[in-house]
Amino acid sequence: MAELAALADPKTREVNAKHGDDHGVHLGKLRALAKRLKTQQELARQLWATGDSAARLLAMLICRPRAFERDELDLMLRGARSPKVHDWLVNYVVKKNPYAEELRLAWFVDADPVVASAGWALTTERVAKKPEGLDLPGLLDVIETEMKDAPDRLQWAMNHCLAQIGIEHAEHRARAIDIGERLEVLKDYPTSPGCTSPFAPSWINEMVRRAR
């Protein structure tokens, strides 16, 4: 914890704060520290228990994702209110855990929109890599009805799912683009030069173009 505190930088903290994150450690330095520590599951649990965001990010870099129990991951997610911690927990840990599908189904219908956003993120992963058994038209129905008025984090996750359906599944592409155009979610989102807009129709068309 002392080493993490020493790595904290006020400018990094200021940049992170604009995205809702509350730590000041540059991620490159965090990864270098994790590389030195290597995998240490017990230390990862202790770091997570501190509640400190930088410590929790480090914990996810040195943990064994498959070693966590289902209820443990559920509690961790509900306590991960920082966007970066939440994102890394889903992508670096839960996706690699045997309970990922069980948690996806539970979180997808959770009343807490931040928890539900994790369910959508796991669903987006399946849309891309293992769509068998998913009701893609049903997902589009939910997105069409609920995305426009969804809270920010949930809206972002739904929009990613919409784009992924359009990118990966040609038979649903026209409908996905139509939904995006009508709802106009993230249409005016500021995008750096050379980066792909998160506006679903633009995102879908650009990724399909690149794949040709």
PDB file of C-alpha atoms in Angstrom:
ATOM      1  CA  MET A   1       0.000   0.000   0.000  1.00  0.00           C
ATOM      2  CA  ALA A   2       2.931   2.317   0.736  1.00  0.00           C
ATOM      3  CA  GLU A   3       4.388   1.568  -2.686  1.00  0.00           C
ATOM      4  CA  LEU A   4       1.064   2.300  -4.382  1.00  0.00           C
ATOM      5  CA  ALA A   5       0.782   5.568  -2.475  1.00  0.00           C
ATOM      6  CA  ALA A   6       4.262   6.533  -3.656  1.00  0.00           C
ATOM      7  CA  LEU A   7       3.290   5.828  -7.273  1.00  0.00           C
ATOM      8  CA  ALA A   8       0.240   8.088  -7.121  1.00  0.00           C
ATOM      9  CA  ASP A   9       0.463  11.217  -9.256  1.00  0.00           C
ATOM     10  CA  PRO A  10      -1.828  14.280  -8.854  1.00  0.00           C
ATOM     11  CA  LYS A  11      -2.139  14.834 -12.623  1.00  0.00           C
ATOM     12  CA  THR A  12      -3.082  11.187 -13.219  1.00  0.00           C
ATOM     13  CA  ARG A  13      -5.630  11.443 -10.414  1.00  0.00           C
ATOM     14  CA  GLU A  14      -7.105  14.567 -12.001  1.00  0.00           C
ATOM     15  CA  VAL A  15      -7.469  12.859 -15.402  1.00  0.00           C
ATOM     16  CA  ASN A  16      -8.989   9.737 -13.845  1.00  0.00           C
ATOM     17  CA  ALA A  17     -11.447  11.822 -11.826  1.00  0.00           C
ATOM     18  CA  LYS A  18     -13.000  13.084 -15.062  1.00  0.00           C
ATOM     19  CA  HIS A  19     -13.998   9.471 -15.796  1.00  0.00           C
ATOM     20  CA  GLY A  20     -15.333   8.846 -12.293  1.00  0.00           C
ATOM     21  CA  ASP A  21     -12.235   6.978 -11.098  1.00  0.00           C
ATOM     22  CA  ASP A  22     -10.610   7.769  -7.761  1.00  0.00           C
ATOM     23  CA  HIS A  23      -6.976   6.676  -8.055  1.00  0.00           C
ATOM     24  CA  GLY A  24      -3.823   8.401  -9.209  1.00  0.00           C
ATOM     25  CA  VAL A  25      -1.558   5.526 -10.261  1.00  0.00           C
ATOM     26  CA  HIS A  26      -0.603   5.330 -13.925  1.00  0.00           C
ATOM     27  CA  LEU A  27      -1.792   1.961 -15.269  1.00  0.00           C
ATOM     28  CA  GLY A  28       1.602   1.256 -16.852  1.00  0.00           C
ATOM     29  CA  LYS A  29       3.263   1.536 -13.438  1.00  0.00           C
ATOM     30  CA  LEU A  30       0.531  -0.633 -11.943  1.00  0.00           C
ATOM     31  CA  ARG A  31       1.165  -3.346 -14.542  1.00  0.00           C
ATOM     32  CA  ALA A  32       4.931  -3.180 -13.918  1.00  0.00           C
ATOM     33  CA  LEU A  33       4.319  -3.719 -10.194  1.00  0.00           C
ATOM     34  CA  ALA A  34       1.997  -6.640 -10.963  1.00  0.00           C
ATOM     35  CA  LYS A  35       4.634  -8.201 -13.218  1.00  0.00           C
ATOM     36  CA  ARG A  36       7.124  -8.092 -10.357  1.00  0.00           C
ATOM     37  CA  LEU A  37       4.670  -9.554  -7.825  1.00  0.00           C
ATOM     38  CA  LYS A  38       3.438 -12.311 -10.188  1.00  0.00           C
ATOM     39  CA  THR A  39       0.309 -14.338  -9.280  1.00  0.00           C
ATOM     40  CA  GLN A  40      -0.548 -14.188  -5.570  1.00  0.00           C
ATOM     41  CA  GLN A  41      -4.172 -15.033  -4.849  1.00  0.00           C
ATOM     42  CA  GLU A  42      -4.085 -14.387  -1.097  1.00  0.00           C
ATOM     43  CA  LEU A  43      -2.376 -11.018  -1.543  1.00  0.00           C
ATOM     44  CA  ALA A  44      -4.967 -10.181  -4.212  1.00  0.00           C
ATOM     45  CA  ARG A  45      -7.775 -10.831  -1.722  1.00  0.00           C
ATOM     46  CA  GLN A  46      -6.039  -8.674   0.912  1.00  0.00           C
ATOM     47  CA  LEU A  47      -5.539  -5.836  -1.576  1.00  0.00           C
ATOM     48  CA  TRP A  48      -9.195  -6.002  -2.606  1.00  0.00           C
ATOM     49  CA  ALA A  49     -10.284  -5.870   1.031  1.00  0.00           C
ATOM     50  CA  THR A  50      -8.586  -2.465   1.502  1.00  0.00           C
ATOM     51  CA  GLY A  51     -11.274  -0.815  -0.636  1.00  0.00           C
ATOM     52  CA  ASP A  52      -8.607   1.311  -2.318  1.00  0.00           C
ATOM     53  CA  SER A  53      -9.131   1.516  -6.096  1.00  0.00           C
ATOM     54  CA  ALA A  54      -5.454   1.290  -7.067  1.00  0.00           C
ATOM     55  CA  ALA A  55      -5.041  -1.699  -4.732  1.00  0.00           C
ATOM     56  CA  ARG A  56      -8.099  -3.357  -6.257  1.00  0.00           C
ATOM     57  CA  LEU A  57      -6.799  -2.852  -9.795  1.00  0.00           C
ATOM     58  CA  LEU A  58      -3.488  -4.393  -8.754  1.00  0.00           C
ATOM     59  CA  ALA A  59      -5.371  -7.272  -7.111  1.00  0.00           C
ATOM     60  CA  MET A  60      -7.028  -8.140 -10.423  1.00  0.00           C
ATOM     61  CA  LEU A  61      -3.661  -8.234 -12.181  1.00  0.00           C
ATOM     62  CA  ILE A  62      -2.133 -10.723  -9.717  1.00  0.00           C
ATOM     63  CA  CYS A  63      -5.154 -12.897  -8.863  1.00  0.00           C
ATOM     64  CA  ARG A  64      -6.197 -16.306 -10.171  1.00  0.00           C
ATOM     65  CA  PRO A  65      -9.576 -15.560 -11.804  1.00  0.00           C
ATOM     66  CA  ARG A  66     -10.796 -19.155 -11.547  1.00  0.00           C
ATOM     67  CA  ALA A  67     -10.142 -19.262  -7.788  1.00  0.00           C
ATOM     68  CA  PHE A  68     -13.049 -16.985  -6.823  1.00  0.00           C
ATOM     69  CA  GLU A  69     -16.404 -18.417  -5.727  1.00  0.00           C
ATOM     70  CA  ARG A  70     -19.673 -17.234  -7.268  1.00  0.00           C
ATOM     71  CA  ASP A  71     -20.953 -15.370  -4.192  1.00  0.00           C
ATOM     72  CA  GLU A  72     -17.525 -13.814  -3.666  1.00  0.00           C
ATOM     73  CA  LEU A  73     -17.578 -12.335  -7.173  1.00  0.00           C
ATOM     74  CA  ASP A  74     -21.135 -11.106  -6.694  1.00  0.00           C
ATOM     75  CA  LEU A  75     -20.138  -9.218  -3.540  1.00  0.00           C
ATOM     76  CA  MET A  76     -17.013  -7.861  -5.229  1.00  0.00           C
ATOM     77  CA  LEU A  77     -19.007  -6.514  -8.162  1.00  0.00           C
ATOM     78  CA  ARG A  78     -21.598  -4.847  -5.934  1.00  0.00           C
ATOM     79  CA  GLY A  79     -18.783  -3.144  -4.043  1.00  0.00           C
ATOM     80  CA  ALA A  80     -16.884  -2.052  -7.175  1.00  0.00           C
ATOM     81  CA  ARG A  81     -18.360   1.390  -7.724  1.00  0.00           C
ATOM     82  CA  SER A  82     -15.364   2.876  -9.563  1.00  0.00           C
ATOM     83  CA  PRO A  83     -15.867   2.435 -13.339  1.00  0.00           C
ATOM     84  CA  LYS A  84     -12.316   1.148 -13.955  1.00  0.00           C
ATOM     85  CA  VAL A  85     -12.458  -1.341 -11.069  1.00  0.00           C
ATOM     86  CA  HIS A  86     -15.877  -2.517 -12.257  1.00  0.00           C
ATOM     87  CA  ASP A  87     -14.653  -2.861 -15.856  1.00  0.00           C
ATOM     88  CA  TRP A  88     -11.489  -4.776 -14.947  1.00  0.00           C
ATOM     89  CA  LEU A  89     -13.373  -7.065 -12.579  1.00  0.00           C
ATOM     90  CA  VAL A  90     -15.775  -8.082 -15.350  1.00  0.00           C
ATOM     91  CA  ASN A  91     -13.161  -8.368 -18.101  1.00  0.00           C
ATOM     92  CA  TYR A  92     -10.098  -9.685 -16.283  1.00  0.00           C
ATOM     93  CA  VAL A  93     -11.716 -11.873 -13.651  1.00  0.00           C
ATOM     94  CA  VAL A  94     -15.391 -12.768 -14.157  1.00  0.00           C
ATOM     95  CA  LYS A  95     -15.063 -13.614 -17.871  1.00  0.00           C
ATOM     96  CA  LYS A  96     -12.391 -16.189 -16.976  1.00  0.00           C
ATOM     97  CA  ASN A  97     -14.302 -17.673 -14.047  1.00  0.00           C
ATOM     98  CA  PRO A  98     -16.377 -20.901 -14.211  1.00  0.00           C
ATOM     99  CA  TYR A  99     -19.407 -19.016 -12.827  1.00  0.00           C
ATOM    100  CA  ALA A 100     -19.403 -16.378 -15.581  1.00  0.00           C
ATOM    101  CA  GLU A 101     -22.576 -17.615 -17.285  1.00  0.00           C
ATOM    102  CA  GLU A 102     -24.451 -18.066 -14.010  1.00  0.00           C
ATOM    103  CA  LEU A 103     -23.498 -14.533 -12.963  1.00  0.00           C
ATOM    104  CA  ARG A 104     -24.389 -13.155 -16.403  1.00  0.00           C
ATOM    105  CA  LEU A 105     -27.945 -14.422 -16.058  1.00  0.00           C
ATOM    106  CA  ALA A 106     -28.316 -13.134 -12.487  1.00  0.00           C
ATOM    107  CA  TRP A 107     -26.798  -9.700 -13.101  1.00  0.00           C
ATOM    108  CA  PHE A 108     -28.632  -9.142 -16.393  1.00  0.00           C
ATOM    109  CA  VAL A 109     -31.963  -8.808 -14.550  1.00  0.00           C
ATOM    110  CA  ASP A 110     -30.626  -7.072 -11.417  1.00  0.00           C
ATOM    111  CA  ALA A 111     -32.459  -3.947 -10.254  1.00  0.00           C
ATOM    112  CA  ASP A 112     -29.178  -2.075  -9.748  1.00  0.00           C
ATOM    113  CA  PRO A 113     -28.284  -0.574 -13.160  1.00  0.00           C
ATOM    114  CA  VAL A 114     -24.533  -0.797 -12.470  1.00  0.00           C
ATOM    115  CA  VAL A 115     -24.830  -4.504 -11.660  1.00  0.00           C
ATOM    116  CA  ALA A 116     -27.093  -4.974 -14.680  1.00  0.00           C
ATOM    117  CA  SER A 117     -24.456  -3.326 -16.870  1.00  0.00           C
ATOM    118  CA  ALA A 118     -22.079  -6.159 -15.926  1.00  0.00           C
ATOM    119  CA  GLY A 119     -24.712  -8.661 -17.090  1.00  0.00           C
ATOM    120  CA  TRP A 120     -24.920  -6.818 -20.396  1.00  0.00           C
ATOM    121  CA  ALA A 121     -21.118  -6.765 -20.730  1.00  0.00           C
ATOM    122  CA  LEU A 122     -20.998 -10.536 -20.279  1.00  0.00           C
ATOM    123  CA  THR A 123     -23.842 -10.895 -22.782  1.00  0.00           C
ATOM    124  CA  THR A 124     -21.904  -8.807 -25.322  1.00  0.00           C
ATOM    125  CA  GLU A 125     -18.975 -11.201 -24.868  1.00  0.00           C
ATOM    126  CA  ARG A 126     -21.282 -14.100 -25.738  1.00  0.00           C
ATOM    127  CA  VAL A 127     -22.757 -12.248 -28.732  1.00  0.00           C
ATOM    128  CA  ALA A 128     -19.240 -12.079 -30.150  1.00  0.00           C
ATOM    129  CA  LYS A 129     -17.778 -15.428 -29.090  1.00  0.00           C
ATOM    130  CA  LYS A 130     -20.572 -17.875 -28.183  1.00  0.00           C
ATOM    131  CA  PRO A 131     -23.952 -16.690 -29.474  1.00  0.00           C
ATOM    132  CA  GLU A 132     -25.532 -20.161 -29.513  1.00  0.00           C
ATOM    133  CA  GLY A 133     -28.582 -20.146 -27.258  1.00  0.00           C
ATOM    134  CA  LEU A 134     -28.877 -16.358 -27.069  1.00  0.00           C
ATOM    135  CA  ASP A 135     -32.139 -14.738 -28.179  1.00  0.00           C
ATOM    136  CA  LEU A 136     -30.663 -11.981 -30.333  1.00  0.00           C
ATOM    137  CA  PRO A 137     -34.047 -10.587 -31.536  1.00  0.00           C
ATOM    138  CA  GLY A 138     -35.138 -10.533 -27.898  1.00  0.00           C
ATOM    139  CA  LEU A 139     -32.020  -8.603 -26.901  1.00  0.00           C
ATOM    140  CA  LEU A 140     -32.730  -6.094 -29.658  1.00  0.00           C
ATOM    141  CA  ASP A 141     -36.304  -5.756 -28.360  1.00  0.00           C
ATOM    142  CA  VAL A 142     -35.025  -4.874 -24.867  1.00  0.00           C
ATOM    143  CA  ILE A 143     -32.435  -2.436 -26.250  1.00  0.00           C
ATOM    144  CA  GLU A 144     -35.051  -0.756 -28.452  1.00  0.00           C
ATOM    145  CA  THR A 145     -37.402  -0.313 -25.492  1.00  0.00           C
ATOM    146  CA  GLU A 146     -35.025   0.527 -22.646  1.00  0.00           C
ATOM    147  CA  MET A 147     -31.675   1.890 -23.871  1.00  0.00           C
ATOM    148  CA  LYS A 148     -32.748   5.490 -24.542  1.00  0.00           C
ATOM    149  CA  ASP A 149     -33.690   6.154 -20.911  1.00  0.00           C
ATOM    150  CA  ALA A 150     -31.218   3.822 -19.185  1.00  0.00           C
ATOM    151  CA  PRO A 151     -28.688   5.263 -16.668  1.00  0.00           C
ATOM    152  CA  ASP A 152     -25.277   6.030 -18.182  1.00  0.00           C
ATOM    153  CA  ARG A 153     -23.331   2.865 -17.334  1.00  0.00           C
ATOM    154  CA  LEU A 154     -26.206   0.583 -18.295  1.00  0.00           C
ATOM    155  CA  GLN A 155     -26.874   2.579 -21.454  1.00  0.00           C
ATOM    156  CA  TRP A 156     -23.229   2.279 -22.495  1.00  0.00           C
ATOM    157  CA  ALA A 157     -23.304  -1.521 -21.967  1.00  0.00           C
ATOM    158  CA  MET A 158     -26.559  -1.891 -23.913  1.00  0.00           C
ATOM    159  CA  ASN A 159     -25.160   0.219 -26.744  1.00  0.00           C
ATOM    160  CA  HIS A 160     -22.047  -1.976 -26.915  1.00  0.00           C
ATOM    161  CA  CYS A 161     -24.281  -5.047 -27.150  1.00  0.00           C
ATOM    162  CA  LEU A 162     -26.326  -3.394 -29.919  1.00  0.00           C
ATOM    163  CA  ALA A 163     -23.162  -2.635 -31.890  1.00  0.00           C
ATOM    164  CA  GLN A 164     -21.771  -6.134 -31.367  1.00  0.00           C
ATOM    165  CA  ILE A 165     -24.970  -7.750 -32.650  1.00  0.00           C
ATOM    166  CA  GLY A 166     -24.803  -5.560 -35.754  1.00  0.00           C
ATOM    167  CA  ILE A 167     -21.106  -6.250 -36.302  1.00  0.00           C
ATOM    168  CA  GLU A 168     -21.152 -10.012 -35.766  1.00  0.00           C
ATOM    169  CA  HIS A 169     -24.563 -11.048 -37.089  1.00  0.00           C
ATOM    170  CA  ALA A 170     -25.350  -9.886 -40.632  1.00  0.00           C
ATOM    171  CA  GLU A 171     -28.949 -11.092 -40.432  1.00  0.00           C
ATOM    172  CA  HIS A 172     -29.646  -8.586 -37.624  1.00  0.00           C
ATOM    173  CA  ARG A 173     -27.424  -5.771 -38.921  1.00  0.00           C
ATOM    174  CA  ALA A 174     -30.099  -3.650 -40.616  1.00  0.00           C
ATOM    175  CA  ARG A 175     -32.318  -3.717 -37.527  1.00  0.00           C
ATOM    176  CA  ALA A 176     -29.403  -2.909 -35.204  1.00  0.00           C
ATOM    177  CA  ILE A 177     -28.436   0.085 -37.342  1.00  0.00           C
ATOM    178  CA  ASP A 178     -32.073   1.229 -37.514  1.00  0.00           C
ATOM    179  CA  ILE A 179     -32.438   1.068 -33.720  1.00  0.00           C
ATOM    180  CA  GLY A 180     -29.231   3.049 -33.272  1.00  0.00           C
ATOM    181  CA  GLU A 181     -30.308   5.695 -35.785  1.00  0.00           C
ATOM    182  CA  ARG A 182     -33.735   6.152 -34.202  1.00  0.00           C
ATOM    183  CA  LEU A 183     -32.557   6.263 -30.576  1.00  0.00           C
ATOM    184  CA  GLU A 184     -29.484   8.420 -31.345  1.00  0.00           C
ATOM    185  CA  VAL A 185     -27.715   7.216 -28.184  1.00  0.00           C
ATOM    186  CA  LEU A 186     -24.102   8.532 -28.070  1.00  0.00           C
ATOM    187  CA  LYS A 187     -24.583  10.144 -31.492  1.00  0.00           C
ATOM    188  CA  ASP A 188     -22.775  13.299 -30.381  1.00  0.00           C
ATOM    189  CA  TYR A 189     -20.183  11.579 -28.174  1.00  0.00           C
ATOM    190  CA  PRO A 190     -16.803  13.332 -28.610  1.00  0.00           C
ATOM    191  CA  THR A 191     -14.446  11.030 -30.494  1.00  0.00           C
ATOM    192  CA  SER A 192     -10.711  11.615 -30.978  1.00  0.00           C
ATOM    193  CA  PRO A 193      -9.350  11.661 -34.558  1.00  0.00           C
ATOM    194  CA  GLY A 194      -8.657   8.134 -35.772  1.00  0.00           C
ATOM    195  CA  CYS A 195     -10.945   6.559 -33.163  1.00  0.00           C
ATOM    196  CA  THR A 196     -14.238   4.824 -33.915  1.00  0.00           C
ATOM    197  CA  SER A 197     -17.373   6.570 -32.669  1.00  0.00           C
ATOM    198  CA  PRO A 198     -19.413   4.664 -30.054  1.00  0.00           C
ATOM    199  CA  PHE A 199     -22.588   5.684 -31.938  1.00  0.00           C
ATOM    200  CA  ALA A 200     -23.806   2.204 -32.909  1.00  0.00           C
ATOM    201  CA  PRO A 201     -24.546   2.767 -36.645  1.00  0.00           C
ATOM    202  CA  SER A 202     -21.116   4.348 -37.192  1.00  0.00           C
ATOM    203  CA  TRP A 203     -19.411   1.683 -35.087  1.00  0.00           C
ATOM    204  CA  ILE A 204     -21.128  -1.173 -36.940  1.00  0.00           C
ATOM    205  CA  ASN A 205     -20.418   0.217 -40.413  1.00  0.00           C
ATOM    206  CA  GLU A 206     -16.769   0.932 -39.606  1.00  0.00           C
ATOM    207  CA  MET A 207     -16.050  -2.537 -38.161  1.00  0.00           C
ATOM    208  CA  VAL A 208     -17.840  -4.284 -41.036  1.00  0.00           C
ATOM    209  CA  ARG A 209     -15.860  -2.170 -43.514  1.00  0.00           C
ATOM    210  CA  ARG A 210     -12.569  -3.161 -41.845  1.00  0.00           C
ATOM    211  CA  ALA A 211     -13.490  -6.843 -41.973  1.00  0.00           C
ATOM    212  CA  ARG A 212     -14.023  -6.836 -45.745  1.00  0.00           C
TER     213      ARG A 212
END
